[in-house]
PDB file of C-alpha atoms in Angstrom:
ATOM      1  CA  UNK A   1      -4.950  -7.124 -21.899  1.00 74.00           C
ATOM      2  CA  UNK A   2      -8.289  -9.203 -22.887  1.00 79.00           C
ATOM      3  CA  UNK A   3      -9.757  -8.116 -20.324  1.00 81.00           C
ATOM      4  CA  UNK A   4      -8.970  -4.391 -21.122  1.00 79.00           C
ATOM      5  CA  UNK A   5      -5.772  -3.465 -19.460  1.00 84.00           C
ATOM      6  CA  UNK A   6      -3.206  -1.528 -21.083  1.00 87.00           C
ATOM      7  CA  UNK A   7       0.547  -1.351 -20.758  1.00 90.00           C
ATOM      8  CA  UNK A   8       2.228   2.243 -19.835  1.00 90.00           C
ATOM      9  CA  UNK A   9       5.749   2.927 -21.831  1.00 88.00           C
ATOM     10  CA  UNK A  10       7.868   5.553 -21.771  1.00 88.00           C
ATOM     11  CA  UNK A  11       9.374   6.871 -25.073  1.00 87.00           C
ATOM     12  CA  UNK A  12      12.332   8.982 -25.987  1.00 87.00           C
ATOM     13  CA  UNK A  13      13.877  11.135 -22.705  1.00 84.00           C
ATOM     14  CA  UNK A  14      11.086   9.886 -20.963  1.00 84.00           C
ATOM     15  CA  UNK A  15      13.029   6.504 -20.396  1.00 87.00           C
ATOM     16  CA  UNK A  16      15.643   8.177 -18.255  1.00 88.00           C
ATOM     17  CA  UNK A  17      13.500  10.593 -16.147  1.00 91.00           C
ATOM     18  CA  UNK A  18      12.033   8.918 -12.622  1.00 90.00           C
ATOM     19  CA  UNK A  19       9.993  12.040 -12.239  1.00 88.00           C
ATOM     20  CA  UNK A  20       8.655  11.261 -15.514  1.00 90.00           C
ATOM     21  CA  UNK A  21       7.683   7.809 -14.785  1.00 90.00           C
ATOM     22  CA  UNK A  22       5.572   8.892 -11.559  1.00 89.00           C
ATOM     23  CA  UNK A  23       3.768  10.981 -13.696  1.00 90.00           C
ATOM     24  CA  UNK A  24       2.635   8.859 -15.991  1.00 91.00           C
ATOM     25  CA  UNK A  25       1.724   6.044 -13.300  1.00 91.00           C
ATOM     26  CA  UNK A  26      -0.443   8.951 -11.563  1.00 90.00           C
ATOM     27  CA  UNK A  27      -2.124  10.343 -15.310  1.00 91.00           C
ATOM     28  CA  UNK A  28      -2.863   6.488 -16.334  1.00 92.00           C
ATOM     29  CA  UNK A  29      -4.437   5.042 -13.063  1.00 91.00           C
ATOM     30  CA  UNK A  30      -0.936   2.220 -13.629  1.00 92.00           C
ATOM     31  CA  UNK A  31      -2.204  -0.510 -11.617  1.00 91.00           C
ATOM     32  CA  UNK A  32       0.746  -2.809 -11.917  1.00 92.00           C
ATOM     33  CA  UNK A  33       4.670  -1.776 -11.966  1.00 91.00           C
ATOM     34  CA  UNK A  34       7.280  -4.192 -13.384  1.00 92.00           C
ATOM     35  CA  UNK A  35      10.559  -3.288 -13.339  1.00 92.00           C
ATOM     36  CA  UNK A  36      14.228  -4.171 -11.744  1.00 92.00           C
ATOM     37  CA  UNK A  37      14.315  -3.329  -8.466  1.00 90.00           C
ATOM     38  CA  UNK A  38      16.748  -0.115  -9.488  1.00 90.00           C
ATOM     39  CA  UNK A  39      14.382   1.248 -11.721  1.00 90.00           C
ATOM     40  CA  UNK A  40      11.461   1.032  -8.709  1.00 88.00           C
ATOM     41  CA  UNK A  41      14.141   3.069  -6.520  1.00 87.00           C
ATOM     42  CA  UNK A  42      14.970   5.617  -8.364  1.00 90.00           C
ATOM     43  CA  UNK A  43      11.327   6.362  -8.967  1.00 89.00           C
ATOM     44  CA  UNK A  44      10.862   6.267  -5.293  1.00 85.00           C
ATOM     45  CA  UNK A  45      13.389   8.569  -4.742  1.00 87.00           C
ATOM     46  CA  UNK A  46      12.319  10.991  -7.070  1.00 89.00           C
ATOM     47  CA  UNK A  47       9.045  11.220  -6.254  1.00 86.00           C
ATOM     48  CA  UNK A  48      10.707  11.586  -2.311  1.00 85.00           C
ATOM     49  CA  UNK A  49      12.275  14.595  -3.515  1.00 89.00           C
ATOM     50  CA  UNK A  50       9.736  16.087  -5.201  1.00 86.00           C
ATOM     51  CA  UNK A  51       7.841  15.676  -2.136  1.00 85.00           C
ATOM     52  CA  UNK A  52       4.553  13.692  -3.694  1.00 84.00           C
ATOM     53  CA  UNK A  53       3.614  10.136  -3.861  1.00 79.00           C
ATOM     54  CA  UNK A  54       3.289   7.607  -6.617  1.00 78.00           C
ATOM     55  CA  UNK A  55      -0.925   7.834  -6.037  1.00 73.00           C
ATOM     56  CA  UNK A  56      -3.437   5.754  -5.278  1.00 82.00           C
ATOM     57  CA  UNK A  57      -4.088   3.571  -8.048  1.00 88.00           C
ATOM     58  CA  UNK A  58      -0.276   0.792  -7.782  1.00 87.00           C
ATOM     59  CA  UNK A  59      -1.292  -2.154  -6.391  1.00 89.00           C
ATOM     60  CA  UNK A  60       1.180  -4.678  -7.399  1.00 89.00           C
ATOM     61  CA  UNK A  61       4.690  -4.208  -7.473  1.00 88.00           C
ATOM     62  CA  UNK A  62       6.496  -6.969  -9.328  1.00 91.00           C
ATOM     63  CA  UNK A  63      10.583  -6.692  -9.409  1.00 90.00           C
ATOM     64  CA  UNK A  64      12.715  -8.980 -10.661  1.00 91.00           C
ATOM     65  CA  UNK A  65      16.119  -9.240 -12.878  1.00 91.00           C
ATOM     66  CA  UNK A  66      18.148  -8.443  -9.611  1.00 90.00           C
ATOM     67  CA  UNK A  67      19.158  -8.703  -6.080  1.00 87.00           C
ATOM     68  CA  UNK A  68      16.272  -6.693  -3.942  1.00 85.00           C
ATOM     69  CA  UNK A  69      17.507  -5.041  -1.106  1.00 81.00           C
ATOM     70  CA  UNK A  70      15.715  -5.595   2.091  1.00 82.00           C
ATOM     71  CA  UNK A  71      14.815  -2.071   2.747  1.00 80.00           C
ATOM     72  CA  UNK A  72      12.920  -1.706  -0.151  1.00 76.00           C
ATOM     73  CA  UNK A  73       9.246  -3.575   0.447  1.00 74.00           C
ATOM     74  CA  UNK A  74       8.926  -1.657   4.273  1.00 78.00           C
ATOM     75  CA  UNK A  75       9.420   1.941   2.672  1.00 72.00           C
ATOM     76  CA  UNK A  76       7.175   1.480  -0.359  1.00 69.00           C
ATOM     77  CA  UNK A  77       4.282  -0.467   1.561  1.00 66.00           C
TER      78      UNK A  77
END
């Protein structure tokens, strides 16, 4: 943050919608996702459905807080 990041939160309905969260890492240029592996799936899957991608700007994907199934790294690389 010193060096002028900013952390992305969702508010209100916003914290249950996966399509929601895609659009907000695509409108803020989100660099850097940190979440529980669920969370990073069902964004995945909604963006899958919705037929776009995540965008260019994630870089880093950090997950912790749970067991992280194998599949997951090969489909989001």
């Amino acid at each position: 943050l010193g060096g002028g990041g900013a952390i992305v939160l969702t508010e209100g309905e916003d914290e249950r919608d996966p399509g929601r969260w895609g659009e907000l890492v695509r409108k803020h240029g989100v660099s850097i996702w940190n979440s529980v592996p669920a969370l990073m799936e069902l964004m995945k899957e909604s963006e899958k459905e919705k037929g776009r991608g995540i965008g260019e700007s994630l870089r880093v994907v950090m997950l912790s807080g749970d067991w992280i199934p194998v599949k997951l790294a090969p489909r989001w690389k």
